[in-house]
Coordinates of C-alpha atoms in Angstrom, one line a residue:
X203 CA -17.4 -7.5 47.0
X204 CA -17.6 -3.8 45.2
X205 CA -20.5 -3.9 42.4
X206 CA -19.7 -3.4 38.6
X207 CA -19.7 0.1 37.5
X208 CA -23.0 1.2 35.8
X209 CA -23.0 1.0 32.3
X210 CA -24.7 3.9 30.4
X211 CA -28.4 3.1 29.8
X212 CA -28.8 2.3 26.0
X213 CA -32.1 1.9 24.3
X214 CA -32.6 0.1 20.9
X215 CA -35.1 1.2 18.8
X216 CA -36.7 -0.3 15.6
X217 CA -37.4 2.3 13.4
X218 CA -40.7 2.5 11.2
X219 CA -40.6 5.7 9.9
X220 CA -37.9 8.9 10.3
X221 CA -39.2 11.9 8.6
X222 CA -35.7 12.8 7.2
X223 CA -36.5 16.5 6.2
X224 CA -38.5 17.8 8.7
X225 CA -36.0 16.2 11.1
X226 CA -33.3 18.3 9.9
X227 CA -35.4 21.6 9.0
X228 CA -36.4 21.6 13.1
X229 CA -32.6 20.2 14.2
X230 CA -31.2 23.2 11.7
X231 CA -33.1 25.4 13.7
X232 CA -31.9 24.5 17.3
X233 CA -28.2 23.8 16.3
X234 CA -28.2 27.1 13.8
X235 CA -27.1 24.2 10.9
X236 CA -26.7 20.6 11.0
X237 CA -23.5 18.5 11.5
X238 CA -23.3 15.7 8.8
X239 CA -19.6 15.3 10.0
X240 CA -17.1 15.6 13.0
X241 CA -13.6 15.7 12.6
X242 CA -11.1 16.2 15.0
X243 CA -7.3 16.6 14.4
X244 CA -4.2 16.7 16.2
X245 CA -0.9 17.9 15.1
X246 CA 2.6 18.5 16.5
X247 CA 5.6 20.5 14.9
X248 CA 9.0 20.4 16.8
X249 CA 12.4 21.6 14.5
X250 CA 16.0 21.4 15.6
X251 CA 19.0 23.2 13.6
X252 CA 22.4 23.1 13.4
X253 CA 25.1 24.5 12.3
X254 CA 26.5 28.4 12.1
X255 CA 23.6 30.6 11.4
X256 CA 22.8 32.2 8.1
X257 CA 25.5 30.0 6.1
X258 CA 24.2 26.2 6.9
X259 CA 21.5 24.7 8.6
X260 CA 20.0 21.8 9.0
X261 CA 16.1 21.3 10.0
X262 CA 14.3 18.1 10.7
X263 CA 10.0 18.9 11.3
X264 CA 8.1 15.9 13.4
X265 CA 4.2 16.6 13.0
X266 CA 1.3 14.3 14.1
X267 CA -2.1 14.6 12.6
X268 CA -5.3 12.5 13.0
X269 CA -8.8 13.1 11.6
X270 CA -11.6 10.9 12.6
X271 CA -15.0 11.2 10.2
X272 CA -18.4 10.1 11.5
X273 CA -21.5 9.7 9.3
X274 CA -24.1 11.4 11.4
X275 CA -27.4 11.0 8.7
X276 CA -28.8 7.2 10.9
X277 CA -28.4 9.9 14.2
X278 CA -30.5 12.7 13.1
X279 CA -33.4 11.7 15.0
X280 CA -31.8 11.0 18.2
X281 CA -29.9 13.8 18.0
X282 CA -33.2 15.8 18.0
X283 CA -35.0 14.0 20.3
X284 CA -31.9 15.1 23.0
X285 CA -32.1 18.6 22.0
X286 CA -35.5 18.8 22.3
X287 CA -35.4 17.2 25.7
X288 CA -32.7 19.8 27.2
X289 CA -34.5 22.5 25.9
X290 CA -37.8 21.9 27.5
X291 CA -39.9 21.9 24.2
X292 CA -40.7 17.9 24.0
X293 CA -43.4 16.2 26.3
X294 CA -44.1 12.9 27.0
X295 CA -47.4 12.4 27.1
X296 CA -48.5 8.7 27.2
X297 CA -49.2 8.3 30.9
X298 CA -51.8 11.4 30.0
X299 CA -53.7 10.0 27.2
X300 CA -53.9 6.6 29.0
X301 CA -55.5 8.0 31.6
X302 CA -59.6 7.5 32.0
X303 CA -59.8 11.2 33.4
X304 CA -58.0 13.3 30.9
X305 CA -60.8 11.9 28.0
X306 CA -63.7 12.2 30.5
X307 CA -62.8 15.8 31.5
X308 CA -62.4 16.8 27.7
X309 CA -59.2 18.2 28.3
X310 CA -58.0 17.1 24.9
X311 CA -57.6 20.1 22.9
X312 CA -57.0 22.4 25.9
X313 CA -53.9 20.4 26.7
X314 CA -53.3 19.2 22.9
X315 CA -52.7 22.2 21.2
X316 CA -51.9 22.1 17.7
X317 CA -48.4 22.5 17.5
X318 CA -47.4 20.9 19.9
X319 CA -45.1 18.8 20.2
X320 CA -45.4 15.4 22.0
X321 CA -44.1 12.1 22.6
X322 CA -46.8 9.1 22.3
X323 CA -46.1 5.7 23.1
X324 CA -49.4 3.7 23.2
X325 CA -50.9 0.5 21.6
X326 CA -51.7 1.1 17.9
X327 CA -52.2 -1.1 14.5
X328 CA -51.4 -0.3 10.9
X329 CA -53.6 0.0 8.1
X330 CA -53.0 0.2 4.3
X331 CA -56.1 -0.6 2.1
X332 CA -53.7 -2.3 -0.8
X333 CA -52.7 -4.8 1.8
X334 CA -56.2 -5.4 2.0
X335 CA -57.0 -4.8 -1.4
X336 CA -53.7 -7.8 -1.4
X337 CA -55.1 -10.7 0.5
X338 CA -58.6 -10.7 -0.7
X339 CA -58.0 -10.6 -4.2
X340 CA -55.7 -13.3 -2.9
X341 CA -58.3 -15.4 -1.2
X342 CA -60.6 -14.8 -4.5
X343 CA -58.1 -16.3 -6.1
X344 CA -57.2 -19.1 -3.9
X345 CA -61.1 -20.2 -4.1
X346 CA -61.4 -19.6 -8.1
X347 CA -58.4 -21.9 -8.1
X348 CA -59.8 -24.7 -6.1
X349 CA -63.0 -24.5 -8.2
X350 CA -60.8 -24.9 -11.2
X351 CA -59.1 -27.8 -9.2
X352 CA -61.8 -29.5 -8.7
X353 CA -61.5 -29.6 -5.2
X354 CA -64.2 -27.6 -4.1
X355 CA -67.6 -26.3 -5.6
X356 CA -69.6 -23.6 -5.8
X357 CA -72.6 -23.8 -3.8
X358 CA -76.0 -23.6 -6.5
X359 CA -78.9 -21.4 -6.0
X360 CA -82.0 -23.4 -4.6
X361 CA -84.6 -23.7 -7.7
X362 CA -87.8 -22.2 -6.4
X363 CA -91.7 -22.4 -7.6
X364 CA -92.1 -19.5 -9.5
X365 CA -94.8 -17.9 -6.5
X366 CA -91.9 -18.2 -4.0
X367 CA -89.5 -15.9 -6.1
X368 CA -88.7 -12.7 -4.7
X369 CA -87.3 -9.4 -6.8
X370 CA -84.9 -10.1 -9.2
X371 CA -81.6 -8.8 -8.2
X372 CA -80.1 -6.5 -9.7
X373 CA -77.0 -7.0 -11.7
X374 CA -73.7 -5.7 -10.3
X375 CA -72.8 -2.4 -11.7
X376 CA -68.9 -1.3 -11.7
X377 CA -67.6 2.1 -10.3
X378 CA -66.6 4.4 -13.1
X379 CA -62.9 3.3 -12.9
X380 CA -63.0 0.5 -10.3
X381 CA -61.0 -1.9 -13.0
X382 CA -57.9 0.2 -12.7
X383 CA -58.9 0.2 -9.2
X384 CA -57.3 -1.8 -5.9
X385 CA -60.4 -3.7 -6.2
X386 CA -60.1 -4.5 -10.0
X387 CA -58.5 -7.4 -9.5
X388 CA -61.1 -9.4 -6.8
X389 CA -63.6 -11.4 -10.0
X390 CA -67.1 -11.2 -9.4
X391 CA -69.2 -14.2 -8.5
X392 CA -70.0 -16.1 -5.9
X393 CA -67.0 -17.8 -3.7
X394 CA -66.9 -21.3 -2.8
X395 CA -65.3 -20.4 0.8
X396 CA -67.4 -19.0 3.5
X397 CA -70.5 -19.7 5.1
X398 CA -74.0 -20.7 4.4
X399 CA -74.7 -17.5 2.2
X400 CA -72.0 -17.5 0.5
X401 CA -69.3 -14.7 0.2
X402 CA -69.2 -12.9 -3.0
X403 CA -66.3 -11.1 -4.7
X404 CA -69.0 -8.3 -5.3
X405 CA -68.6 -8.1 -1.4
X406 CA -65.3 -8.3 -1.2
X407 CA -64.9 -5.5 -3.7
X408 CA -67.1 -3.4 -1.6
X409 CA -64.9 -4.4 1.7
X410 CA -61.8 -2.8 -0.2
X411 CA -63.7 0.3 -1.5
X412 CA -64.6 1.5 2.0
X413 CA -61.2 0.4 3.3
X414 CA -59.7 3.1 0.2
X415 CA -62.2 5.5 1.0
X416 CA -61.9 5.7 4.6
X417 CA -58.4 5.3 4.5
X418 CA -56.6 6.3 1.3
X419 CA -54.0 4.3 -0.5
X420 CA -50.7 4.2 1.7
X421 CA -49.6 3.3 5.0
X422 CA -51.6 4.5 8.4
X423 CA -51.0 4.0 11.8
X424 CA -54.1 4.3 14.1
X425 CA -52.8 4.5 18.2
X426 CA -55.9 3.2 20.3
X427 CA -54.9 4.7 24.2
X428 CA -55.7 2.7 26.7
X429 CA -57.9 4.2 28.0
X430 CA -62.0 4.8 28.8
X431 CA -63.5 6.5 26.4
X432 CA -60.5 7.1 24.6
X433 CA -60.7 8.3 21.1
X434 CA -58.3 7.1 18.4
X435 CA -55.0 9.4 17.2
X436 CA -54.5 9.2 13.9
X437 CA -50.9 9.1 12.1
X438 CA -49.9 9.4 8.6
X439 CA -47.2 7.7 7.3
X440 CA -45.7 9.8 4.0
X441 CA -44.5 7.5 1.4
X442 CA -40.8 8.2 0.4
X443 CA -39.3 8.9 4.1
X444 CA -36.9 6.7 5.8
X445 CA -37.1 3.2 6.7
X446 CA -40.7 2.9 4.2
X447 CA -39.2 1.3 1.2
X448 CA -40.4 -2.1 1.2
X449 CA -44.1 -2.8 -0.2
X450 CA -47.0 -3.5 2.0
X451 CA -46.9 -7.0 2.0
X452 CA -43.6 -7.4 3.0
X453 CA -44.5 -4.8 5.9
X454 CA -47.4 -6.5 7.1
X455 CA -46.0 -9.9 6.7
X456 CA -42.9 -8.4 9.1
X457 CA -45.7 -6.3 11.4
X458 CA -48.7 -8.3 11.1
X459 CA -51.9 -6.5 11.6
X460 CA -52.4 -6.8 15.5
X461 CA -52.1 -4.2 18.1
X462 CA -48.7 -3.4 19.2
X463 CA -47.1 -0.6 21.0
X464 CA -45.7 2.2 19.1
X465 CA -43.9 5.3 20.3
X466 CA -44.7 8.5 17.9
X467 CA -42.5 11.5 18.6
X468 CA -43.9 14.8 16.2
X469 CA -46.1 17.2 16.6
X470 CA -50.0 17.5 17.4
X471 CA -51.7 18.0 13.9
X472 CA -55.7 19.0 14.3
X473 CA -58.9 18.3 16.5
X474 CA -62.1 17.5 14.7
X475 CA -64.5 20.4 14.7
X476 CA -68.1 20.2 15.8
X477 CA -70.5 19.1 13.1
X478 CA -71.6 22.1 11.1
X479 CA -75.0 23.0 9.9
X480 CA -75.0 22.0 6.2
X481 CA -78.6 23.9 5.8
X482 CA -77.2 27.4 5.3
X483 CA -74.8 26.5 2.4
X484 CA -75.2 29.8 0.4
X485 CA -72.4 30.1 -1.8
X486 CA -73.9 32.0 -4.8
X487 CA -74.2 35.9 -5.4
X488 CA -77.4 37.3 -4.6
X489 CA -77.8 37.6 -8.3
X490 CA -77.1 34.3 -9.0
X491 CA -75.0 35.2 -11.5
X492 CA -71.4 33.5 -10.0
X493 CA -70.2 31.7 -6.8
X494 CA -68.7 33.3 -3.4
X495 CA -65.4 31.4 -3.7
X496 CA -65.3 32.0 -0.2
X497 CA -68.4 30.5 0.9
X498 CA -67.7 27.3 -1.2
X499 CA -64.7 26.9 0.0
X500 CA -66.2 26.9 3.3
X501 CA -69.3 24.8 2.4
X502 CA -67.3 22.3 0.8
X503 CA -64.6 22.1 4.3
X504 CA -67.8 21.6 6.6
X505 CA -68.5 18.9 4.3
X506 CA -65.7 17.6 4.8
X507 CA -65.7 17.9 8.8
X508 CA -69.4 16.3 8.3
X509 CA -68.1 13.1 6.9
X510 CA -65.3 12.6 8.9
X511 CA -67.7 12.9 12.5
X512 CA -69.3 10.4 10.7
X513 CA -65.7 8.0 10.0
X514 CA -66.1 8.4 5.9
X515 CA -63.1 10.0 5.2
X516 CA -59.1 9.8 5.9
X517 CA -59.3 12.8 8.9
X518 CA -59.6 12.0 12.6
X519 CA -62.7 11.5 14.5
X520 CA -63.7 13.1 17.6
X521 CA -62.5 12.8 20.8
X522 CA -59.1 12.2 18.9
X523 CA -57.0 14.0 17.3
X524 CA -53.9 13.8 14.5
X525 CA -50.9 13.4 15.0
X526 CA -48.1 14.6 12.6
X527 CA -45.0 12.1 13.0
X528 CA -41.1 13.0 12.8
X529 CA -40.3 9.5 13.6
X530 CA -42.3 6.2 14.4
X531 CA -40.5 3.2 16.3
X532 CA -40.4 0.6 18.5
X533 CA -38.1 -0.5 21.8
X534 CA -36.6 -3.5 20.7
X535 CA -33.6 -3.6 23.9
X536 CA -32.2 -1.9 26.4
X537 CA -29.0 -2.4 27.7
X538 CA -26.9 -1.3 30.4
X539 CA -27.9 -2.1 34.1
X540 CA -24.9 -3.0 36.0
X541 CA -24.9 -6.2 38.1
X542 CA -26.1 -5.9 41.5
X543 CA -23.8 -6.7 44.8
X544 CA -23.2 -10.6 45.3

Protein backbone atom coordinates (compact mmCIF):
# COMPACT_ATOMS: atom_id res chain seq x y z
CA UNK A 1 0.00 0.00 0.00
CA UNK A 2 1.71 3.38 -1.42
CA UNK A 3 2.24 6.03 1.63
CA UNK A 4 0.37 9.43 1.69
CA UNK A 5 2.09 12.18 -0.03
CA UNK A 6 4.24 14.41 2.37
CA UNK A 7 2.56 17.38 3.39
CA UNK A 8 4.63 20.53 3.52
CA UNK A 9 6.19 21.00 7.03
CA UNK A 10 4.28 23.94 8.83
CA UNK A 11 5.34 25.43 12.04
CA UNK A 12 2.98 27.50 14.37
CA UNK A 13 4.36 30.06 16.18
CA UNK A 14 3.00 32.22 19.10
CA UNK A 15 4.20 35.45 18.77
CA UNK A 16 5.42 37.64 21.77
CA UNK A 17 6.84 40.42 20.27
CA UNK A 18 7.45 41.49 16.17
CA UNK A 19 9.39 44.57 15.92
CA UNK A 20 7.18 45.90 12.98
CA UNK A 21 9.63 48.70 11.76
CA UNK A 22 12.82 47.38 11.93
CA UNK A 23 11.30 44.29 10.30
CA UNK A 24 10.41 46.22 7.31
CA UNK A 25 13.47 48.76 7.26
CA UNK A 26 15.84 45.30 6.97
CA UNK A 27 13.06 43.33 4.57
CA UNK A 28 13.00 46.94 2.36
CA UNK A 29 16.54 46.48 2.05
CA UNK A 30 16.73 42.81 0.70
CA UNK A 31 13.54 43.02 -1.48
CA UNK A 32 14.55 46.82 -2.74
CA UNK A 33 10.72 47.82 -1.14
CA UNK A 34 8.16 45.86 0.56
CA UNK A 35 5.07 44.08 -0.84
CA UNK A 36 1.97 45.01 1.32
CA UNK A 37 -0.14 43.51 -1.57
CA UNK A 38 -0.18 40.84 -4.50
CA UNK A 39 -2.57 40.98 -7.16
CA UNK A 40 -2.76 38.92 -10.01
CA UNK A 41 -5.05 39.33 -13.03
CA UNK A 42 -6.19 37.55 -15.96
CA UNK A 43 -8.00 38.84 -18.87
CA UNK A 44 -9.17 37.71 -22.32
CA UNK A 45 -10.47 39.86 -25.35
CA UNK A 46 -11.86 37.85 -28.43
CA UNK A 47 -14.23 40.20 -31.20
CA UNK A 48 -16.14 38.84 -34.15
CA UNK A 49 -17.73 41.18 -36.91
CA UNK A 50 -20.08 41.07 -39.49
CA UNK A 51 -21.33 42.51 -42.10
CA UNK A 52 -19.79 44.53 -45.29
CA UNK A 53 -16.85 46.44 -44.13
CA UNK A 54 -16.78 50.15 -43.59
CA UNK A 55 -20.69 50.58 -43.91
CA UNK A 56 -22.01 48.11 -40.94
CA UNK A 57 -20.54 46.11 -38.46
CA UNK A 58 -21.29 44.34 -35.70
CA UNK A 59 -18.71 43.57 -32.71
CA UNK A 60 -19.38 41.48 -29.61
CA UNK A 61 -15.90 41.70 -26.92
CA UNK A 62 -15.66 38.62 -24.28
CA UNK A 63 -12.99 39.56 -21.56
CA UNK A 64 -12.10 37.77 -18.29
CA UNK A 65 -10.46 39.49 -15.36
CA UNK A 66 -9.59 38.29 -11.83
CA UNK A 67 -7.59 40.07 -9.07
CA UNK A 68 -6.84 38.41 -5.91
CA UNK A 69 -5.54 40.83 -2.81
CA UNK A 70 -3.56 39.45 0.09
CA UNK A 71 -2.86 41.44 3.26
CA UNK A 72 0.81 40.70 3.75
CA UNK A 73 1.44 43.01 7.26
CA UNK A 74 0.83 39.37 9.91
CA UNK A 75 3.73 37.86 7.20
CA UNK A 76 6.44 40.38 7.50
CA UNK A 77 8.43 38.53 9.84
CA UNK A 78 8.40 35.20 8.17
CA UNK A 79 8.83 36.62 5.10
CA UNK A 80 12.24 38.00 6.51
CA UNK A 81 13.22 35.22 8.28
CA UNK A 82 13.17 33.14 4.61
CA UNK A 83 15.10 35.83 2.96
CA UNK A 84 17.48 35.93 5.47
CA UNK A 85 17.91 32.20 5.33
CA UNK A 86 18.52 32.03 1.35
CA UNK A 87 20.80 34.64 1.60
CA UNK A 88 23.18 33.26 4.08
CA UNK A 89 23.08 36.20 6.52
CA UNK A 90 20.94 34.41 9.56
CA UNK A 91 22.55 31.80 12.02
CA UNK A 92 21.19 29.62 14.20
CA UNK A 93 22.98 29.61 17.05
CA UNK A 94 21.27 27.66 19.98
CA UNK A 95 23.14 24.42 19.81
CA UNK A 96 26.33 26.93 20.30
CA UNK A 97 25.44 28.79 23.29
CA UNK A 98 24.14 25.57 24.97
CA UNK A 99 27.19 24.13 24.61
CA UNK A 100 29.61 23.84 28.03
CA UNK A 101 32.72 24.60 25.64
CA UNK A 102 31.82 27.62 23.74
CA UNK A 103 31.42 29.57 27.44
CA UNK A 104 34.61 27.84 28.89
CA UNK A 105 36.75 28.70 25.86
CA UNK A 106 35.50 32.43 26.01
CA UNK A 107 34.61 32.44 22.54
CA UNK A 108 31.63 34.70 23.13
CA UNK A 109 32.50 37.88 21.63
CA UNK A 110 34.90 36.40 19.06
CA UNK A 111 32.07 34.44 17.58
CA UNK A 112 29.18 37.11 18.83
CA UNK A 113 30.02 39.98 17.04
CA UNK A 114 27.92 42.89 17.38
CA UNK A 115 25.88 42.99 14.54
CA UNK A 116 25.27 40.05 14.01
CA UNK A 117 22.60 38.56 13.40
CA UNK A 118 21.38 35.29 15.18
CA UNK A 119 18.71 33.06 15.85
CA UNK A 120 18.34 31.93 19.74
CA UNK A 121 16.07 29.46 20.97
CA UNK A 122 16.91 28.68 24.64
CA UNK A 123 15.12 28.60 28.11
CA UNK A 124 14.42 32.11 29.29
CA UNK A 125 11.79 33.99 31.88
CA UNK A 126 10.19 37.39 31.74
CA UNK A 127 10.53 40.18 34.00
CA UNK A 128 8.65 43.44 34.43
CA UNK A 129 9.13 45.20 37.88
CA UNK A 130 5.27 46.68 37.76
CA UNK A 131 4.16 43.10 37.79
CA UNK A 132 6.07 42.83 40.79
CA UNK A 133 5.47 46.18 41.99
CA UNK A 134 1.42 44.42 41.10
CA UNK A 135 1.34 41.38 43.32
CA UNK A 136 2.97 42.69 46.34
CA UNK A 137 1.16 45.71 46.79
CA UNK A 138 -1.43 43.03 46.20
CA UNK A 139 -0.43 40.80 48.95
CA UNK A 140 -0.01 44.06 51.31
CA UNK A 141 -3.28 44.56 50.62
CA UNK A 142 -4.65 41.10 51.00
CA UNK A 143 -2.96 41.05 54.69
CA UNK A 144 -4.23 44.85 55.63
CA UNK A 145 -7.55 43.48 54.62
CA UNK A 146 -7.59 40.36 56.81
CA UNK A 147 -6.41 42.62 59.68
CA UNK A 148 -9.33 44.72 59.03
CA UNK A 149 -11.42 41.48 58.82
CA UNK A 150 -10.60 40.42 61.79
CA UNK A 151 -9.29 37.31 60.70
CA UNK A 152 -5.87 37.58 61.40
CA UNK A 153 -3.49 39.82 63.66
CA UNK A 154 -0.61 41.47 63.63
CA UNK A 155 1.98 39.93 65.57
CA UNK A 156 3.07 42.58 68.78
CA UNK A 157 6.57 43.54 69.61
CA UNK A 158 7.80 41.53 72.82
CA UNK A 159 7.92 44.32 75.84
CA UNK A 160 11.48 44.14 77.15
CA UNK A 161 13.26 45.48 80.50
CA UNK A 162 14.54 48.61 79.68
CA UNK A 163 18.60 47.00 79.99
CA UNK A 164 17.72 44.50 77.33
CA UNK A 165 16.74 47.23 74.64
CA UNK A 166 18.86 47.63 71.87
CA UNK A 167 19.25 50.95 69.43
CA UNK A 168 16.20 52.47 68.58
CA UNK A 169 15.40 51.97 65.03
CA UNK A 170 15.25 54.29 62.96
CA UNK A 171 12.13 55.53 61.37
CA UNK A 172 11.45 54.73 57.73
CA UNK A 173 12.42 57.50 55.51
CA UNK A 174 10.70 57.77 51.87
CA UNK A 175 12.76 58.15 48.49
CA UNK A 176 12.34 61.61 47.20
CA UNK A 177 9.36 60.63 44.84
CA UNK A 178 8.77 56.98 45.84
CA UNK A 179 4.75 57.91 46.45
CA UNK A 180 4.33 58.43 42.76
CA UNK A 181 6.46 55.54 42.61
CA UNK A 182 5.64 51.61 41.68
CA UNK A 183 6.23 51.09 45.15
CA UNK A 184 3.86 53.97 46.47
CA UNK A 185 1.19 51.94 46.74
CA UNK A 186 2.72 48.80 49.16
CA UNK A 187 1.64 50.77 53.07
CA UNK A 188 4.22 50.62 55.55
CA UNK A 189 3.98 48.56 58.66
CA UNK A 190 4.41 45.42 59.69
CA UNK A 191 2.38 42.43 57.73
CA UNK A 192 0.49 39.91 59.44
CA UNK A 193 1.67 37.09 56.76
CA UNK A 194 4.96 35.65 56.85
CA UNK A 195 7.20 34.13 59.23
CA UNK A 196 8.49 34.51 62.73
CA UNK A 197 9.98 38.14 61.94
CA UNK A 198 7.60 39.35 60.30
CA UNK A 199 7.59 40.79 56.74
CA UNK A 200 7.22 44.50 56.43
CA UNK A 201 5.83 46.53 53.65
CA UNK A 202 9.11 48.71 54.25
CA UNK A 203 10.67 45.42 52.80
CA UNK A 204 8.56 44.90 50.28
CA UNK A 205 8.98 48.47 49.05
CA UNK A 206 12.65 47.91 48.98
CA UNK A 207 12.07 44.39 47.00
CA UNK A 208 10.30 46.48 44.20
CA UNK A 209 12.86 49.39 44.21
CA UNK A 210 15.79 47.08 43.30
CA UNK A 211 13.55 45.10 40.97
CA UNK A 212 12.95 48.95 39.03
CA UNK A 213 16.41 49.67 39.41
CA UNK A 214 17.92 46.65 38.05
CA UNK A 215 15.45 46.32 35.62
CA UNK A 216 13.55 49.39 34.47
CA UNK A 217 9.84 49.71 34.12
CA UNK A 218 8.64 47.53 31.02
CA UNK A 219 8.84 44.12 29.88
CA UNK A 220 12.39 42.01 29.80
CA UNK A 221 13.13 38.82 28.68
CA UNK A 222 16.32 37.17 30.33
CA UNK A 223 17.34 33.62 28.12
CA UNK A 224 19.44 31.49 30.70
CA UNK A 225 21.46 28.73 28.06
CA UNK A 226 21.75 25.70 29.11
CA UNK A 227 24.71 25.55 29.66
CA UNK A 228 28.00 25.46 32.30
CA UNK A 229 28.96 28.47 33.09
CA UNK A 230 26.71 30.13 30.88
CA UNK A 231 26.06 33.75 31.31
CA UNK A 232 22.62 35.27 30.80
CA UNK A 233 21.53 37.21 27.28
CA UNK A 234 19.58 39.87 27.89
CA UNK A 235 16.45 41.05 25.63
CA UNK A 236 14.51 44.15 25.67
CA UNK A 237 11.17 44.16 24.89
CA UNK A 238 10.14 47.92 23.34
CA UNK A 239 6.76 48.98 24.40
CA UNK A 240 4.51 49.84 21.45
CA UNK A 241 5.57 46.89 18.95
CA UNK A 242 3.40 44.17 17.86
CA UNK A 243 1.62 41.58 19.78
CA UNK A 244 2.61 43.89 23.43
CA UNK A 245 -0.63 45.54 23.91
CA UNK A 246 -2.09 43.94 26.91
CA UNK A 247 -0.84 45.13 30.47
CA UNK A 248 1.48 43.07 32.55
CA UNK A 249 -0.79 41.36 34.51
CA UNK A 250 -2.67 39.97 31.85
CA UNK A 251 0.81 38.90 30.38
CA UNK A 252 2.05 37.19 33.20
CA UNK A 253 -1.16 35.74 34.23
CA UNK A 254 -1.12 34.19 30.29
CA UNK A 255 3.00 33.49 30.65
CA UNK A 256 3.48 32.95 34.22
CA UNK A 257 6.87 33.73 35.57
CA UNK A 258 8.73 30.25 35.03
CA UNK A 259 11.29 29.31 32.59
CA UNK A 260 10.09 28.51 29.24
CA UNK A 261 11.70 28.25 25.94
CA UNK A 262 11.81 31.14 23.75
CA UNK A 263 13.24 31.59 20.25
CA UNK A 264 14.71 35.28 19.68
CA UNK A 265 15.56 36.03 16.04
CA UNK A 266 17.60 39.84 15.84
CA UNK A 267 20.65 40.92 16.01
CA UNK A 268 23.63 40.64 18.67
CA UNK A 269 23.50 44.09 20.58
CA UNK A 270 26.85 44.56 23.08
CA UNK A 271 29.34 42.59 25.38
CA UNK A 272 30.06 44.01 28.79
CA UNK A 273 33.43 45.66 28.98
CA UNK A 274 36.09 44.94 31.58
CA UNK A 275 35.69 46.82 34.80
CA UNK A 276 37.41 50.19 34.45
CA UNK A 277 39.58 51.97 36.82
CA UNK A 278 37.40 54.61 38.37
CA UNK A 279 40.65 56.16 40.21
CA UNK A 280 41.78 58.30 37.26
CA UNK A 281 38.48 60.11 36.64
CA UNK A 282 40.01 63.58 35.63
CA UNK A 283 37.48 65.34 33.87
CA UNK A 284 38.25 69.02 34.71
CA UNK A 285 40.74 71.53 32.86
CA UNK A 286 43.97 71.78 34.31
CA UNK A 287 42.86 75.16 35.40
CA UNK A 288 39.95 74.09 36.94
CA UNK A 289 38.09 76.43 35.45
CA UNK A 290 35.39 74.05 33.29
CA UNK A 291 34.92 70.27 32.48
CA UNK A 292 36.48 68.08 29.59
CA UNK A 293 33.01 67.11 28.18
CA UNK A 294 34.91 64.41 26.85
CA UNK A 295 36.33 62.95 29.79
CA UNK A 296 32.95 63.03 31.71
CA UNK A 297 31.30 61.56 29.28
CA UNK A 298 33.72 58.86 29.52
CA UNK A 299 33.96 58.89 33.40
CA UNK A 300 30.33 58.72 33.70
CA UNK A 301 30.10 55.44 30.77
CA UNK A 302 32.70 53.52 32.92
CA UNK A 303 30.43 54.14 35.71
CA UNK A 304 28.07 52.82 34.16
CA UNK A 305 30.02 49.59 32.91
CA UNK A 306 31.11 49.46 36.83
CA UNK A 307 27.56 48.91 38.00
CA UNK A 308 26.37 46.77 35.57
CA UNK A 309 29.62 44.02 36.34
CA UNK A 310 28.24 44.37 39.47
CA UNK A 311 24.19 43.56 38.29
CA UNK A 312 22.83 47.28 39.42
CA UNK A 313 21.69 48.45 36.42
CA UNK A 314 19.37 47.43 33.19
CA UNK A 315 22.76 46.33 30.88
CA UNK A 316 24.01 42.81 30.55
CA UNK A 317 26.45 41.16 32.72
CA UNK A 318 29.50 39.41 31.77
CA UNK A 319 29.95 36.40 30.16
CA UNK A 320 26.53 37.47 28.40
CA UNK A 321 25.77 39.56 26.12
CA UNK A 322 22.42 41.65 24.66
CA UNK A 323 20.50 40.79 22.41
CA UNK A 324 18.45 43.15 20.16
CA UNK A 325 15.15 41.31 19.12
CA UNK A 326 13.15 41.63 15.57
CA UNK A 327 10.76 39.12 16.84
CA UNK A 328 10.15 36.96 20.03
CA UNK A 329 7.98 33.62 19.82
CA UNK A 330 7.24 30.47 20.70
CA UNK A 331 6.49 26.81 18.68
CA UNK A 332 3.20 26.14 19.56
CA UNK A 333 2.58 23.16 16.44
CA UNK A 334 3.92 21.69 13.69
CA UNK A 335 2.11 20.07 11.21
CA UNK A 336 2.65 18.17 8.24
CA UNK A 337 4.43 14.67 8.52
CA UNK A 338 2.82 12.33 6.17
CA UNK A 339 1.62 8.91 7.45
CA UNK A 340 4.10 6.20 7.25
CA UNK A 341 3.55 2.76 5.10
CA UNK A 342 0.95 0.34 6.77
Amino acid sequence: MKSEARRPLMILREYLYVDTTAVRGILAQLDAGIVESETSAKESDKKSAGGVKGFVEHAQNWSEARTTTKAMADALFPQLEDALESEGLLEDVSELINSDDFWAEEEVQERLHPGKIVRVTAPGYLIDARFIATILGGFAAVDRGMVNMGITQVAVDPVLPPKAKGPKSKPYKEMPGESENLEGGIPIGRLAFGDENGISGEFLRGVVQVTRGMFAPGLHLSLAPDAEGAGAISVRLQEGRQFLDVEPDILFANYGVGVQEWTVVGTIGHHPLPTPDLSDGDFMFADGEGVRRGEFGRYVNQLGTTLANLGFTDLPQAPGFSLIPWAVYRTIAIAGVGKEDL
